[in-house]
Amino acid sequence: MMLPSSTVWPVLTPLLAVGPTLASSTQPGEPKLEWGPCDASVITDPLLDCGFLSVPLDYHDPAAGNARIAVARANATGEKRGTVFYNPGGPDISGLGVLNDNDAKNSLLSVTGGVYDIVSWDPRGVGTLTIPGEVYCFDSVEEYNAFYDGTIELTGIEETGNFTDPADIKTLLSQAPIMQKKYLQLQQKCLSAPSGKFLRYMGTAAAVRDMVSMANILDGPDAPVNYIGISYGSLIGSWFVNMFPERVGRVLIDGIIDPATYATQETSTVWNAEQYESADDVYKGMVTGCALTGPQNCAAASEGDGPLEVDAKFQALITAAHDATRKNASVPLTSAAIRQTLNDALFVPTNWSNFINDFYPQAVAIVEAESGQSLSKRSDSAKLRRDSRAHGLVRRQDEPDETRSYTFEAVLCGDSVDIDPHVNMTDVFEAVIKGSQTVSHMFNSLWPSLTCSFWPVRSVERYQGPFNKALANKILIASSKYDPVTPLSGAQELAGLLGDDAALVLLNGFGHTSDAEPSECLNAIYVAYMVNGTLPANNTVCEADDVEVYPGVTTKDIVDNLPSSDV
C-alpha cells in the first residue's frame, strides 16, 4: 500500500528517562536517526542502544498528531548486513523487555548469524515509554474488582466434562444479560479513560507501518525489511508481507494466528475454538509423559497408570473443585482456576515435570479440604502446602499486582471485523459451550476471553486481505505440531495461501511456538534461512532434541505413546 503524499515522515530520537507526554508533531523532511542511553527503569543491559521513533498516529491523516514508539537495538556481532526487526507476541508483551533479557538477545543474534542488528520496540499500547501506552480502563485494582464482583469475569466458568451438564449450561447462560450490561458499561469506561482517545490508533496495521518506518530510517526506503515474529508477532508478519509485498526480505514467523479467519470472522464467537484447537492434545502429552515416567518421578501417577488413568485423576480433581464451588463460591481453588493453571503450564514442556510435582499434590490437598473428598492415596500430608497463595493457585480477584491492562483487547478487537449489532452475550456463551463440546473439552471454557462485539472502537486502518500476495522474497513459516494456543492449522492455512512464496517447517513436539523445545534441526534451518536465504523443503518436520521432558522420558517417547482417545 502506498502512503498518501501528505504522510508525516518518522523521526527517531534518543530514548532517555523522559516524562509521558506525547511528542510534538514533527515536520516533513529527511529522517533523522540518533541512538542514546536507555531508560534504566526499562533497560538495564548496557550493550543495548535505545531511541524514540516519532510517527503519525494515523498514517493517512497527519493532522491527527504523532505517536512515540520506544525502540531498542542489539548491535550485530559480525559484519553488519542490515537490521532484523523482532516482535515477541502478546500483543501486550514489551519488545524492549524481551530484548533486555540476555538469553533472548543472544538467541536472536545467534539465529541471525550475528550479521544483523536486532531491533525491537514497544508497539502502541505497550508499556510506559511508548505513547499511546498501556491501556487501562480502571484506576485501581479495587475499582476493577468492585465492578466485576459476583461475575464470571472474576470467578471464571465452572463446568465439568465437555460442558454437557444442563445445570452448568443454565448457570452460564443466566450470566449473559449481566455480562452484556457490564461490557457495555466497560465501553464507556474505556472511552473516558486517559487512553480512550488513542484506542482507534492502535492495532496491527499501525504496528506494521511503524516497523516499516523504522526500516526506512535504519536500512533505507527501498531496502528489504527483515523480520522475526512469534505468536501475535506472526500476525504482524503476515499482515506486513501482504501490505508491503515488495519490501519483504527475510521473514520468519512462528506460532501462527490464522490471518484470514481473524480478519473476516466475528472474533467473539470463534476466538476460543480457533486458538484451543490443539490444546487438549498438548494436555494429553503432559499426562502421557507423567504416566511414562511413573510414580517415582510424577506426583499424579500411580503404579501401572497409563495416560488416561493420570487424566482421570485430574478430571476427578476438577470435578471435586467444581462441586465444592457450586456449594460455596468462596472456596480457595475452583475448577476454573485449575483449568487455567493447567493451560498456562502447557506452553513449555520442559517445565511439565516440575509443574505437576509442585501443583498436583498442593491442588489435591486444597480441594480435599474444601470438598471433603479423598482424591489421592499417594498424597503425603507432611509435604502438602495447603496455602494456595504461596504458589499462585488463586482466583483472579485475589490481590493481582496491578489493575488489569486492556491492551490485548485494544489491539485484537481494534483489528476485528465491524461490530455486528445482532451478536449478544448469549451467542458468545453458546459458542463457548459448543467449542467445549466439540473442540477442546478442557480449555475452551477459559474466561475472560475476547468479547470484541462489545469493544467500543475499531482501528482507523485494518488489513482484511488478501493474504496471498506475490512476495519479493520467500518467507519461512514455523509451528509446533502440538501448540496449545496457535494450532498448526493456522500455519498450514497461511502457507497454503502464500503457495510457493513460503515454506512451512514443523517441530514434531509440544508447546507454544517451535521454540518451546530445543531442536538442532530447526535451529540449523533458521540460521541457514536468515543468513543465506536458504529455505527447507516445504513441510519439513524436525524432531525435538533428545532432551528429557520427564526423567527418562523424551518428547519422542511422548509422541509415540500419545493416546488417540479424547480426554
PDB file of C-alpha atoms in Angstrom, residues 159-384:
ATOM      1  CA  GLU A 159     -18.153 -26.743  34.172  1.00  0.00           C
ATOM      2  CA  THR A 160     -17.134 -30.382  34.017  1.00  0.00           C
ATOM      3  CA  GLY A 161     -16.608 -32.972  31.340  1.00  0.00           C
ATOM      4  CA  ASN A 162     -17.298 -31.412  27.969  1.00  0.00           C
ATOM      5  CA  PHE A 163     -19.886 -28.871  29.123  1.00  0.00           C
ATOM      6  CA  THR A 164     -22.955 -31.050  28.693  1.00  0.00           C
ATOM      7  CA  ASP A 165     -24.391 -30.765  32.229  1.00  0.00           C
ATOM      8  CA  PRO A 166     -27.701 -28.862  31.864  1.00  0.00           C
ATOM      9  CA  ALA A 167     -27.142 -27.158  35.232  1.00  0.00           C
ATOM     10  CA  ASP A 168     -23.766 -25.788  34.113  1.00  0.00           C
ATOM     11  CA  ILE A 169     -25.231 -24.593  30.813  1.00  0.00           C
ATOM     12  CA  LYS A 170     -28.152 -22.910  32.563  1.00  0.00           C
ATOM     13  CA  THR A 171     -25.841 -21.207  35.060  1.00  0.00           C
ATOM     14  CA  LEU A 172     -23.608 -19.792  32.330  1.00  0.00           C
ATOM     15  CA  LEU A 173     -26.458 -18.596  30.100  1.00  0.00           C
ATOM     16  CA  SER A 174     -28.061 -16.891  33.099  1.00  0.00           C
ATOM     17  CA  GLN A 175     -24.950 -14.685  33.269  1.00  0.00           C
ATOM     18  CA  ALA A 176     -25.407 -13.468  29.676  1.00  0.00           C
ATOM     19  CA  PRO A 177     -27.554 -10.373  30.388  1.00  0.00           C
ATOM     20  CA  ILE A 178     -25.391  -9.484  33.391  1.00  0.00           C
ATOM     21  CA  MET A 179     -22.151  -9.679  31.400  1.00  0.00           C
ATOM     22  CA  GLN A 180     -23.626  -7.883  28.399  1.00  0.00           C
ATOM     23  CA  LYS A 181     -24.569  -4.970  30.649  1.00  0.00           C
ATOM     24  CA  LYS A 182     -21.092  -4.986  32.216  1.00  0.00           C
ATOM     25  CA  TYR A 183     -19.305  -4.974  28.857  1.00  0.00           C
ATOM     26  CA  LEU A 184     -21.492  -2.127  27.572  1.00  0.00           C
ATOM     27  CA  GLN A 185     -20.587  -0.173  30.716  1.00  0.00           C
ATOM     28  CA  LEU A 186     -16.942  -1.102  30.156  1.00  0.00           C
ATOM     29  CA  GLN A 187     -17.123   0.529  26.717  1.00  0.00           C
ATOM     30  CA  GLN A 188     -17.794   3.894  28.316  1.00  0.00           C
ATOM     31  CA  LYS A 189     -15.145   3.410  30.996  1.00  0.00           C
ATOM     32  CA  CYS A 190     -12.501   2.637  28.377  1.00  0.00           C
ATOM     33  CA  LEU A 191     -13.505   5.569  26.187  1.00  0.00           C
ATOM     34  CA  SER A 192     -13.463   8.019  29.087  1.00  0.00           C
ATOM     35  CA  ALA A 193     -10.109   6.780  30.460  1.00  0.00           C
ATOM     36  CA  PRO A 194      -6.937   8.745  29.552  1.00  0.00           C
ATOM     37  CA  SER A 195      -6.089   6.199  26.856  1.00  0.00           C
ATOM     38  CA  GLY A 196      -9.576   6.315  25.346  1.00  0.00           C
ATOM     39  CA  LYS A 197      -8.767   8.979  22.752  1.00  0.00           C
ATOM     40  CA  PHE A 198      -5.939   6.822  21.390  1.00  0.00           C
ATOM     41  CA  LEU A 199      -7.784   3.493  21.046  1.00  0.00           C
ATOM     42  CA  ARG A 200      -8.568   3.985  17.356  1.00  0.00           C
ATOM     43  CA  TYR A 201      -4.869   4.491  16.596  1.00  0.00           C
ATOM     44  CA  MET A 202      -3.777   1.104  17.944  1.00  0.00           C
ATOM     45  CA  GLY A 203      -3.726  -2.149  16.003  1.00  0.00           C
ATOM     46  CA  THR A 204      -1.682  -4.433  13.806  1.00  0.00           C
ATOM     47  CA  ALA A 205      -1.741  -2.228  10.694  1.00  0.00           C
ATOM     48  CA  ALA A 206      -0.234   0.596  12.747  1.00  0.00           C
ATOM     49  CA  ALA A 207       2.419  -1.789  14.108  1.00  0.00           C
ATOM     50  CA  VAL A 208       3.307  -2.826  10.543  1.00  0.00           C
ATOM     51  CA  ARG A 209       3.624   0.751   9.343  1.00  0.00           C
ATOM     52  CA  ASP A 210       5.664   1.722  12.401  1.00  0.00           C
ATOM     53  CA  MET A 211       8.079  -1.140  11.652  1.00  0.00           C
ATOM     54  CA  VAL A 212       8.380  -0.115   8.003  1.00  0.00           C
ATOM     55  CA  SER A 213       9.052   3.457   9.141  1.00  0.00           C
ATOM     56  CA  MET A 214      11.910   2.186  11.310  1.00  0.00           C
ATOM     57  CA  ALA A 215      13.250   0.157   8.386  1.00  0.00           C
ATOM     58  CA  ASN A 216      13.131   3.197   6.117  1.00  0.00           C
ATOM     59  CA  ILE A 217      15.323   5.114   8.576  1.00  0.00           C
ATOM     60  CA  LEU A 218      17.703   2.314   9.509  1.00  0.00           C
ATOM     61  CA  ASP A 219      18.206   0.476   6.199  1.00  0.00           C
ATOM     62  CA  GLY A 220      16.760   2.805   3.579  1.00  0.00           C
ATOM     63  CA  PRO A 221      13.311   3.325   1.995  1.00  0.00           C
ATOM     64  CA  ASP A 222      13.906   0.721  -0.728  1.00  0.00           C
ATOM     65  CA  ALA A 223      15.713  -1.907   1.358  1.00  0.00           C
ATOM     66  CA  PRO A 224      14.122  -5.298   2.110  1.00  0.00           C
ATOM     67  CA  VAL A 225      12.582  -5.470   5.581  1.00  0.00           C
ATOM     68  CA  ASN A 226      13.747  -8.434   7.678  1.00  0.00           C
ATOM     69  CA  TYR A 227      11.520  -9.635  10.498  1.00  0.00           C
ATOM     70  CA  ILE A 228      11.085 -12.355  13.131  1.00  0.00           C
ATOM     71  CA  GLY A 229       7.754 -12.586  14.932  1.00  0.00           C
ATOM     72  CA  ILE A 230       6.238 -15.202  17.213  1.00  0.00           C
ATOM     73  CA  SER A 231       2.666 -15.799  18.351  1.00  0.00           C
ATOM     74  CA  TYR A 232       0.819 -12.479  17.876  1.00  0.00           C
ATOM     75  CA  GLY A 233       4.034 -11.307  16.221  1.00  0.00           C
ATOM     76  CA  SER A 234       3.178 -13.748  13.423  1.00  0.00           C
ATOM     77  CA  LEU A 235       0.124 -11.616  12.675  1.00  0.00           C
ATOM     78  CA  ILE A 236       2.319  -8.539  12.278  1.00  0.00           C
ATOM     79  CA  GLY A 237       4.393 -10.672   9.885  1.00  0.00           C
ATOM     80  CA  SER A 238       1.504 -11.992   7.804  1.00  0.00           C
ATOM     81  CA  TRP A 239      -0.033  -8.514   7.538  1.00  0.00           C
ATOM     82  CA  PHE A 240       3.358  -6.969   6.690  1.00  0.00           C
ATOM     83  CA  VAL A 241       4.160  -9.350   3.820  1.00  0.00           C
ATOM     84  CA  ASN A 242       0.754  -8.674   2.271  1.00  0.00           C
ATOM     85  CA  MET A 243       0.633  -4.921   2.944  1.00  0.00           C
ATOM     86  CA  PHE A 244       4.195  -4.413   1.663  1.00  0.00           C
ATOM     87  CA  PRO A 245       4.947  -7.458  -0.540  1.00  0.00           C
ATOM     88  CA  GLU A 246       7.622  -5.548  -2.477  1.00  0.00           C
ATOM     89  CA  ARG A 247       9.561  -4.882   0.749  1.00  0.00           C
ATOM     90  CA  VAL A 248       9.725  -8.470   2.023  1.00  0.00           C
ATOM     91  CA  GLY A 249      13.231  -9.587   2.957  1.00  0.00           C
ATOM     92  CA  ARG A 250      13.978 -12.460   5.343  1.00  0.00           C
ATOM     93  CA  VAL A 251      10.789 -13.057   7.297  1.00  0.00           C
ATOM     94  CA  LEU A 252      10.457 -15.857   9.860  1.00  0.00           C
ATOM     95  CA  ILE A 253       7.152 -16.194  11.711  1.00  0.00           C
ATOM     96  CA  ASP A 254       6.348 -18.855  14.276  1.00  0.00           C
ATOM     97  CA  GLY A 255       3.191 -19.789  16.210  1.00  0.00           C
ATOM     98  CA  ILE A 256       0.733 -18.631  13.578  1.00  0.00           C
ATOM     99  CA  ILE A 257      -2.597 -16.906  14.127  1.00  0.00           C
ATOM    100  CA  ASP A 258      -4.662 -17.631  11.009  1.00  0.00           C
ATOM    101  CA  PRO A 259      -4.876 -14.134   9.473  1.00  0.00           C
ATOM    102  CA  ALA A 260      -7.777 -14.885   7.130  1.00  0.00           C
ATOM    103  CA  THR A 261     -10.079 -16.126   9.900  1.00  0.00           C
ATOM    104  CA  TYR A 262      -9.023 -13.297  12.182  1.00  0.00           C
ATOM    105  CA  ALA A 263      -9.673 -10.638   9.542  1.00  0.00           C
ATOM    106  CA  THR A 264     -13.028 -11.914   8.320  1.00  0.00           C
ATOM    107  CA  GLN A 265     -14.928 -13.544  11.202  1.00  0.00           C
ATOM    108  CA  GLU A 266     -16.578 -12.283  14.371  1.00  0.00           C
ATOM    109  CA  THR A 267     -13.828 -12.722  16.959  1.00  0.00           C
ATOM    110  CA  SER A 268     -16.162 -13.071  19.945  1.00  0.00           C
ATOM    111  CA  THR A 269     -17.696 -16.298  18.660  1.00  0.00           C
ATOM    112  CA  VAL A 270     -14.653 -18.002  17.097  1.00  0.00           C
ATOM    113  CA  TRP A 271     -11.594 -16.991  19.171  1.00  0.00           C
ATOM    114  CA  ASN A 272     -11.549 -19.768  21.791  1.00  0.00           C
ATOM    115  CA  ALA A 273     -12.391 -22.557  19.351  1.00  0.00           C
ATOM    116  CA  GLU A 274      -9.737 -21.345  16.893  1.00  0.00           C
ATOM    117  CA  GLN A 275      -6.987 -20.904  19.465  1.00  0.00           C
ATOM    118  CA  TYR A 276      -7.586 -24.024  21.599  1.00  0.00           C
ATOM    119  CA  GLU A 277      -7.932 -26.453  18.678  1.00  0.00           C
ATOM    120  CA  SER A 278      -4.832 -28.441  19.761  1.00  0.00           C
ATOM    121  CA  ALA A 279      -4.806 -27.652  23.484  1.00  0.00           C
ATOM    122  CA  ASP A 280      -6.274 -30.992  24.553  1.00  0.00           C
ATOM    123  CA  ASP A 281      -3.599 -32.835  22.561  1.00  0.00           C
ATOM    124  CA  VAL A 282      -0.879 -30.896  24.384  1.00  0.00           C
ATOM    125  CA  TYR A 283      -2.528 -31.726  27.708  1.00  0.00           C
ATOM    126  CA  LYS A 284      -2.558 -35.388  26.641  1.00  0.00           C
ATOM    127  CA  GLY A 285       1.155 -35.055  26.032  1.00  0.00           C
ATOM    128  CA  MET A 286       1.682 -33.757  29.561  1.00  0.00           C
ATOM    129  CA  VAL A 287      -0.228 -36.616  31.232  1.00  0.00           C
ATOM    130  CA  THR A 288       1.355 -39.180  28.871  1.00  0.00           C
ATOM    131  CA  GLY A 289       4.822 -38.112  29.981  1.00  0.00           C
ATOM    132  CA  CYS A 290       3.712 -38.355  33.614  1.00  0.00           C
ATOM    133  CA  ALA A 291       2.448 -41.912  33.093  1.00  0.00           C
ATOM    134  CA  LEU A 292       5.634 -42.960  31.271  1.00  0.00           C
ATOM    135  CA  THR A 293       7.967 -41.670  33.999  1.00  0.00           C
ATOM    136  CA  GLY A 294       5.849 -43.336  36.681  1.00  0.00           C
ATOM    137  CA  PRO A 295       5.095 -42.634  40.356  1.00  0.00           C
ATOM    138  CA  GLN A 296       8.751 -42.279  41.313  1.00  0.00           C
ATOM    139  CA  ASN A 297       9.015 -39.091  39.251  1.00  0.00           C
ATOM    140  CA  CYS A 298       5.468 -37.807  38.747  1.00  0.00           C
ATOM    141  CA  ALA A 299       3.171 -36.996  41.659  1.00  0.00           C
ATOM    142  CA  ALA A 300       0.000 -37.649  39.638  1.00  0.00           C
ATOM    143  CA  ALA A 301       0.983 -41.192  38.591  1.00  0.00           C
ATOM    144  CA  SER A 302       0.389 -44.486  40.378  1.00  0.00           C
ATOM    145  CA  GLU A 303       1.973 -47.833  39.594  1.00  0.00           C
ATOM    146  CA  GLY A 304       0.637 -49.182  36.304  1.00  0.00           C
ATOM    147  CA  ASP A 305      -1.068 -45.963  35.243  1.00  0.00           C
ATOM    148  CA  GLY A 306      -1.398 -45.116  31.581  1.00  0.00           C
ATOM    149  CA  PRO A 307      -2.142 -41.603  30.259  1.00  0.00           C
ATOM    150  CA  LEU A 308      -5.901 -41.977  30.643  1.00  0.00           C
ATOM    151  CA  GLU A 309      -5.550 -43.027  34.287  1.00  0.00           C
ATOM    152  CA  VAL A 310      -3.491 -39.918  35.022  1.00  0.00           C
ATOM    153  CA  ASP A 311      -6.058 -37.825  33.174  1.00  0.00           C
ATOM    154  CA  ALA A 312      -8.833 -39.398  35.265  1.00  0.00           C
ATOM    155  CA  LYS A 313      -7.147 -38.053  38.403  1.00  0.00           C
ATOM    156  CA  PHE A 314      -7.090 -34.544  37.032  1.00  0.00           C
ATOM    157  CA  GLN A 315     -10.730 -34.900  35.968  1.00  0.00           C
ATOM    158  CA  ALA A 316     -11.633 -36.045  39.487  1.00  0.00           C
ATOM    159  CA  LEU A 317      -9.770 -33.042  40.897  1.00  0.00           C
ATOM    160  CA  ILE A 318     -11.621 -30.660  38.562  1.00  0.00           C
ATOM    161  CA  THR A 319     -14.988 -32.249  39.341  1.00  0.00           C
ATOM    162  CA  ALA A 320     -14.445 -32.083  43.106  1.00  0.00           C
ATOM    163  CA  ALA A 321     -13.433 -28.414  42.883  1.00  0.00           C
ATOM    164  CA  HIS A 322     -16.439 -27.716  40.645  1.00  0.00           C
ATOM    165  CA  ASP A 323     -18.860 -29.335  43.101  1.00  0.00           C
ATOM    166  CA  ALA A 324     -17.302 -27.544  46.075  1.00  0.00           C
ATOM    167  CA  THR A 325     -17.569 -24.200  44.259  1.00  0.00           C
ATOM    168  CA  ARG A 326     -21.226 -24.789  43.491  1.00  0.00           C
ATOM    169  CA  LYS A 327     -21.832 -25.199  47.234  1.00  0.00           C
ATOM    170  CA  ASN A 328     -19.580 -22.335  48.316  1.00  0.00           C
ATOM    171  CA  ALA A 329     -18.447 -19.752  45.761  1.00  0.00           C
ATOM    172  CA  SER A 330     -15.648 -18.538  48.057  1.00  0.00           C
ATOM    173  CA  VAL A 331     -13.625 -21.777  48.098  1.00  0.00           C
ATOM    174  CA  PRO A 332      -9.892 -21.156  47.646  1.00  0.00           C
ATOM    175  CA  LEU A 333      -9.446 -23.243  44.475  1.00  0.00           C
ATOM    176  CA  THR A 334     -12.092 -23.553  41.752  1.00  0.00           C
ATOM    177  CA  SER A 335     -12.274 -25.834  38.745  1.00  0.00           C
ATOM    178  CA  ALA A 336     -11.879 -22.758  36.527  1.00  0.00           C
ATOM    179  CA  ALA A 337      -8.625 -21.866  38.308  1.00  0.00           C
ATOM    180  CA  ILE A 338      -7.350 -25.434  37.888  1.00  0.00           C
ATOM    181  CA  ARG A 339      -8.068 -25.373  34.157  1.00  0.00           C
ATOM    182  CA  GLN A 340      -6.354 -22.019  33.769  1.00  0.00           C
ATOM    183  CA  THR A 341      -3.293 -23.204  35.682  1.00  0.00           C
ATOM    184  CA  LEU A 342      -3.075 -26.383  33.599  1.00  0.00           C
ATOM    185  CA  ASN A 343      -3.401 -24.375  30.392  1.00  0.00           C
ATOM    186  CA  ASP A 344      -0.622 -22.000  31.406  1.00  0.00           C
ATOM    187  CA  ALA A 345       1.655 -24.977  32.074  1.00  0.00           C
ATOM    188  CA  LEU A 346       1.212 -26.410  28.569  1.00  0.00           C
ATOM    189  CA  PHE A 347       3.323 -23.725  26.891  1.00  0.00           C
ATOM    190  CA  VAL A 348       6.775 -25.056  27.887  1.00  0.00           C
ATOM    191  CA  PRO A 349       7.116 -28.878  28.012  1.00  0.00           C
ATOM    192  CA  THR A 350      10.486 -28.802  29.788  1.00  0.00           C
ATOM    193  CA  ASN A 351       8.621 -27.365  32.794  1.00  0.00           C
ATOM    194  CA  TRP A 352       5.956 -30.092  32.906  1.00  0.00           C
ATOM    195  CA  SER A 353       7.703 -32.385  35.367  1.00  0.00           C
ATOM    196  CA  ASN A 354       8.375 -29.682  37.940  1.00  0.00           C
ATOM    197  CA  PHE A 355       4.914 -28.231  37.425  1.00  0.00           C
ATOM    198  CA  ILE A 356       2.989 -31.449  38.116  1.00  0.00           C
ATOM    199  CA  ASN A 357       5.167 -32.386  41.072  1.00  0.00           C
ATOM    200  CA  ASP A 358       4.574 -28.971  42.591  1.00  0.00           C
ATOM    201  CA  PHE A 359       0.983 -28.295  41.531  1.00  0.00           C
ATOM    202  CA  TYR A 360      -0.797 -31.633  41.789  1.00  0.00           C
ATOM    203  CA  PRO A 361      -0.140 -32.509  45.474  1.00  0.00           C
ATOM    204  CA  GLN A 362      -0.984 -28.971  46.576  1.00  0.00           C
ATOM    205  CA  ALA A 363      -4.151 -28.837  44.490  1.00  0.00           C
ATOM    206  CA  VAL A 364      -5.253 -32.208  45.851  1.00  0.00           C
ATOM    207  CA  ALA A 365      -4.763 -31.031  49.430  1.00  0.00           C
ATOM    208  CA  ILE A 366      -6.659 -27.793  48.866  1.00  0.00           C
ATOM    209  CA  VAL A 367      -9.581 -29.426  47.035  1.00  0.00           C
ATOM    210  CA  GLU A 368      -9.807 -32.261  49.574  1.00  0.00           C
ATOM    211  CA  ALA A 369     -10.098 -29.652  52.316  1.00  0.00           C
ATOM    212  CA  GLU A 370     -12.772 -27.613  50.530  1.00  0.00           C
ATOM    213  CA  SER A 371     -14.776 -30.576  49.227  1.00  0.00           C
ATOM    214  CA  GLY A 372     -14.406 -33.167  51.968  1.00  0.00           C
ATOM    215  CA  GLN A 373     -13.491 -35.768  49.350  1.00  0.00           C
ATOM    216  CA  SER A 374     -10.467 -38.049  49.310  1.00  0.00           C
ATOM    217  CA  LEU A 375      -8.772 -37.748  45.928  1.00  0.00           C
ATOM    218  CA  SER A 376      -5.397 -39.485  46.289  1.00  0.00           C
ATOM    219  CA  LYS A 377      -3.925 -42.186  48.466  1.00  0.00           C
ATOM    220  CA  ARG A 378      -0.441 -41.076  47.413  1.00  0.00           C
ATOM    221  CA  SER A 379      -0.636 -37.639  48.995  1.00  0.00           C
ATOM    222  CA  ASP A 380       1.937 -37.159  51.734  1.00  0.00           C
ATOM    223  CA  SER A 381       0.227 -34.711  54.074  1.00  0.00           C
ATOM    224  CA  ALA A 382       3.526 -33.655  55.602  1.00  0.00           C
ATOM    225  CA  LYS A 383       4.685 -32.367  52.226  1.00  0.00           C
ATOM    226  CA  LEU A 384       1.462 -30.718  51.106  1.00  0.00           C
TER     227      LEU A 384
END
